Short mmCIF file of C-alpha atoms in Angstrom, two decimals:
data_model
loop_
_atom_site.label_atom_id
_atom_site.label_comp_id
_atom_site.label_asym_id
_atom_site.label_seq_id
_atom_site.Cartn_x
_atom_site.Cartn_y
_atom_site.Cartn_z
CA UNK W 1166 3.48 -22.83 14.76
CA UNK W 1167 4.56 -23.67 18.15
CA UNK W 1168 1.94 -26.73 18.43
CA UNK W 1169 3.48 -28.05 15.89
CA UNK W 1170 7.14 -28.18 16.79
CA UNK W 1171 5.58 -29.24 19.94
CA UNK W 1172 2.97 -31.85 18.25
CA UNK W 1173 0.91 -30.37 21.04
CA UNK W 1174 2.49 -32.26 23.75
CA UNK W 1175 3.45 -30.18 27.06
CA UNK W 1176 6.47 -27.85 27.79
CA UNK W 1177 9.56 -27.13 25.72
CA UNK W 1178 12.65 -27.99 27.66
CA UNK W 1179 14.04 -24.48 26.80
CA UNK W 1180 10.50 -22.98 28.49
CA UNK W 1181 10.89 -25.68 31.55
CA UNK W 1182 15.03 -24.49 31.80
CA UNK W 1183 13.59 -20.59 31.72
CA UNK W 1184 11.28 -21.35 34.36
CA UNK W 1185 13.42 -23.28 36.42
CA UNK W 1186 15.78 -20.31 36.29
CA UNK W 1187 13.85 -18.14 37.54
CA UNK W 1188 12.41 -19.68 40.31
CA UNK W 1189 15.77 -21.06 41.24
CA UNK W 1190 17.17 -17.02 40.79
CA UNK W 1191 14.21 -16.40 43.36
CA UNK W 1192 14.40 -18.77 46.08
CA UNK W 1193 18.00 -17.48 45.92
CA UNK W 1194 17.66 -13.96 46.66
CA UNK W 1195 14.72 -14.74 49.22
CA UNK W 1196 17.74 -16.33 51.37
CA UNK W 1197 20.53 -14.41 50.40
CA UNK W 1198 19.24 -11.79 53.02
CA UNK W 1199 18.75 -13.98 55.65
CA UNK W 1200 22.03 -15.28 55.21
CA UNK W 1201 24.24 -12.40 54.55
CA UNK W 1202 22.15 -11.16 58.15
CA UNK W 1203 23.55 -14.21 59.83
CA UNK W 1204 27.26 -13.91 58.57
CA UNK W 1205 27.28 -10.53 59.65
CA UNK W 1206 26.12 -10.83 63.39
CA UNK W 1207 28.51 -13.78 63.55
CA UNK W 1208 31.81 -11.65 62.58
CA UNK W 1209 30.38 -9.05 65.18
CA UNK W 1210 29.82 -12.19 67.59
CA UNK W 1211 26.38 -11.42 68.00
CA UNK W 1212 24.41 -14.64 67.82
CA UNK W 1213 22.08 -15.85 70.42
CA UNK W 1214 22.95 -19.59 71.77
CA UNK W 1215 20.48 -20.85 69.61
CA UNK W 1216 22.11 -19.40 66.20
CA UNK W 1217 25.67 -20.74 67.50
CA UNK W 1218 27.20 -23.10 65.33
CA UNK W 1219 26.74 -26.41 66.70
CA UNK W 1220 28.86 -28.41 64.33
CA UNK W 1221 32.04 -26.95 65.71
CA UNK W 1222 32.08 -27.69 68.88
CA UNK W 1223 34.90 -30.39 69.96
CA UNK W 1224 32.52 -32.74 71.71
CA UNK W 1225 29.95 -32.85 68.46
CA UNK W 1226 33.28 -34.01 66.47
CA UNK W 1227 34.21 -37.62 66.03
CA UNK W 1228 37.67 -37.93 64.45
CA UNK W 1229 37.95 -41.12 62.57
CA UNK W 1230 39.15 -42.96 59.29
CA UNK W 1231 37.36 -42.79 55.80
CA UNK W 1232 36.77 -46.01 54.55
CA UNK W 1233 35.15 -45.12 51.16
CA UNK W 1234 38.59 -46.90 49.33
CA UNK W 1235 42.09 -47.84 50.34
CA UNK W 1236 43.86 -45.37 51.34
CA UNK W 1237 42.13 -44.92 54.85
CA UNK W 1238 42.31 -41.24 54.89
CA UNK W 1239 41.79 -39.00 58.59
CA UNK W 1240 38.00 -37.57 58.66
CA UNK W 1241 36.48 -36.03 61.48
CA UNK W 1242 32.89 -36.33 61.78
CA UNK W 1243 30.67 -33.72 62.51
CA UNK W 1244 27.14 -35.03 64.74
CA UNK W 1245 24.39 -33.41 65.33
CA UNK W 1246 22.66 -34.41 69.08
CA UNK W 1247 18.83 -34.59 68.30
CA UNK W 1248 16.69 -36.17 70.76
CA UNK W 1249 19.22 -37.69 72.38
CA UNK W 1250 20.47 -39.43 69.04
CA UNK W 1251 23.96 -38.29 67.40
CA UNK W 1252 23.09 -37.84 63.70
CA UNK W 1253 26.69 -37.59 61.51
CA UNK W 1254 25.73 -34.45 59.24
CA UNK W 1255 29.21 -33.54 57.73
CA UNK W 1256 32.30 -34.72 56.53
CA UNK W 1257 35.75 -33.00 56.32
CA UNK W 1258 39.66 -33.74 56.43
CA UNK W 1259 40.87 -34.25 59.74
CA UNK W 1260 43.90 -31.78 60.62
CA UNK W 1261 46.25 -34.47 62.39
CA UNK W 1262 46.73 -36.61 58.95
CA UNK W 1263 49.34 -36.79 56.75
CA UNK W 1264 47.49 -37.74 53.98
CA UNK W 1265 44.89 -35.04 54.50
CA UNK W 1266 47.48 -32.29 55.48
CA UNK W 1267 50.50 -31.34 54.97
CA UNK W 1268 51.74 -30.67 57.08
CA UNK W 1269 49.77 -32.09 59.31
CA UNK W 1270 49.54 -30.98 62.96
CA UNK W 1271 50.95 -31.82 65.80
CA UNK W 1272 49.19 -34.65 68.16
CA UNK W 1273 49.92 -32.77 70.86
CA UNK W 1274 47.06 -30.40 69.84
CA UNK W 1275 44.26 -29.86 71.61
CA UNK W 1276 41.04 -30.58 69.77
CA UNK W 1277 39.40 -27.13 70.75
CA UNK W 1278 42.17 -25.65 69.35
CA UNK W 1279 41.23 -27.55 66.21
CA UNK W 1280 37.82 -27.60 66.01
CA UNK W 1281 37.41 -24.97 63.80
CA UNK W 1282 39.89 -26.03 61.12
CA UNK W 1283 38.24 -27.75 57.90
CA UNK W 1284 40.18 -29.57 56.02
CA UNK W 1285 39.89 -30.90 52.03
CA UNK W 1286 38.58 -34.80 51.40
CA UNK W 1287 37.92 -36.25 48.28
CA UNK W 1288 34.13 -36.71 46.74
CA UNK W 1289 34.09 -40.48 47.97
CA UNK W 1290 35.04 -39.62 51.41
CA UNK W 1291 31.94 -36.73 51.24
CA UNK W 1292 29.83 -39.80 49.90
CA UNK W 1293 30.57 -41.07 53.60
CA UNK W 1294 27.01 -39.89 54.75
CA UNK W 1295 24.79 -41.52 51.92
CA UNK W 1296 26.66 -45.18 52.60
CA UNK W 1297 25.63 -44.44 56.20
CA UNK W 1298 22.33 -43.30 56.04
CA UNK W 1299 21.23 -45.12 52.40
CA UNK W 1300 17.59 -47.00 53.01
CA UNK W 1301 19.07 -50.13 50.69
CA UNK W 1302 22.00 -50.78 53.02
CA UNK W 1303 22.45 -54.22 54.38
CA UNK W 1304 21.83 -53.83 58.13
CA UNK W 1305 21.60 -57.61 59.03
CA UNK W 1306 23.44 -60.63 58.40
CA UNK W 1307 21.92 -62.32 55.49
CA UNK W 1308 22.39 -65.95 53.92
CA UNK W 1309 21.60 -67.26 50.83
CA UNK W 1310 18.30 -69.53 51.38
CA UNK W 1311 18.47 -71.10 47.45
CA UNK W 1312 20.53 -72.30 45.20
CA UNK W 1313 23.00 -69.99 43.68
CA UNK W 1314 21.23 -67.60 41.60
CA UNK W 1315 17.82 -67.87 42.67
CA UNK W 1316 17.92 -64.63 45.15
CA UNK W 1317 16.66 -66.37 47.85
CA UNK W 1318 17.53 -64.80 51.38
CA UNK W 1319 17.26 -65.72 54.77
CA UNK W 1320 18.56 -63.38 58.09
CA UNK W 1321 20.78 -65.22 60.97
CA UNK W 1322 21.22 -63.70 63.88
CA UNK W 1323 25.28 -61.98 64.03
CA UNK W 1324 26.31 -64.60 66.35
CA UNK W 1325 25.44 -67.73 64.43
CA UNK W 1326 27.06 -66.15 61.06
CA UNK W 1327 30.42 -65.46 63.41
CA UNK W 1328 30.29 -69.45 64.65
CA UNK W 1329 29.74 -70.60 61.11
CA UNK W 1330 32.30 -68.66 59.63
CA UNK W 1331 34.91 -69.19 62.62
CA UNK W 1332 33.94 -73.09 63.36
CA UNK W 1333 32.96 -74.05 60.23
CA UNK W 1334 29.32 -75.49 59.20
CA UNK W 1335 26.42 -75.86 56.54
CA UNK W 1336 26.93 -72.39 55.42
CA UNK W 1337 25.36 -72.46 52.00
CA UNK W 1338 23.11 -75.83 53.24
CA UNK W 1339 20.12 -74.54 51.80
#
């Protein structure tokens, strides 16, 4: 009977959703242990200096402005130093805002004072680390090669597309 609610072709999505489930439930609870470890020897403040928390350490933050919309709220950046490279892994509020907190605090705080304090942003200020990091974004200047509408592309180097634009020129002479 179930071949032919099925016309024979693969997996119910039900089945697939039970499955899922369960493998999800177990991947779960193989971690959970590990990680409930981990939070434990960290409020007893025994992690090695490997296991320390790299992210919150005032030099690996980078306190800057979102500029996912308008608004231009406070973010601080959290990097990640891997082989010699800073790689921006997570996005939060940044404490001296207004717009981020209120109240905000006081400039006159130091940042390892701070460095521990998380606060809120908004799901297009978290999207911050796809635009960076996305494979499809534009990373050189590019002019149109064709006639409008024929998706024709051409790269100049930076400082030719700033003299064009500043001094004027055959911008769109192709």
């Amino acid at each position: 009977m179930e071949d032919k609610k099925n016309n024979g072709k693969g997996l119910y999505r039900r089945d697939f959703l039970k499955c899922s489930a369960v493998l999800g439930g177990a991947l779960l609870a193989s971690q959970m242990e590990w990680a409930t470890d981990l939070m434990r020897r960290a409020e007893a403040g025994f992690l090695t200096p490997d296991e320390e928390y790299e992210l919150i350490k005032a030099e690996n933050i980078l306190n800057t402005v979102c500029l996912q919309c308008n608004t231009g709220c406070g973010i601080k950046v959290k990097l990640f130093r891997k082989n010699g490279k800073a790689v921006a892994l997570k996005i939060d509020g940044n404490p001296y805002n207004p717009f981020v907190a209120v109240p905000h605090l006081s400039y006159k705080t130091s940042p390892f004072d701070v460095n521990t304090v998380d606060m809120a942003i908004c799901p297009k200020g978290q999207s911050g680390i796809q635009t960076v990091y996305d494979p499809y974004r534009i990373t050189k200047v590019i002019k149109r090669a064709g006639k409008r509408g024929e998706n024709k592309w051409t790269t100049i180097p930076f400082d030719q597309a700033i003299n064009e634009v500043v001094n004027g020129g055959y911008l769109f002479k192709h």
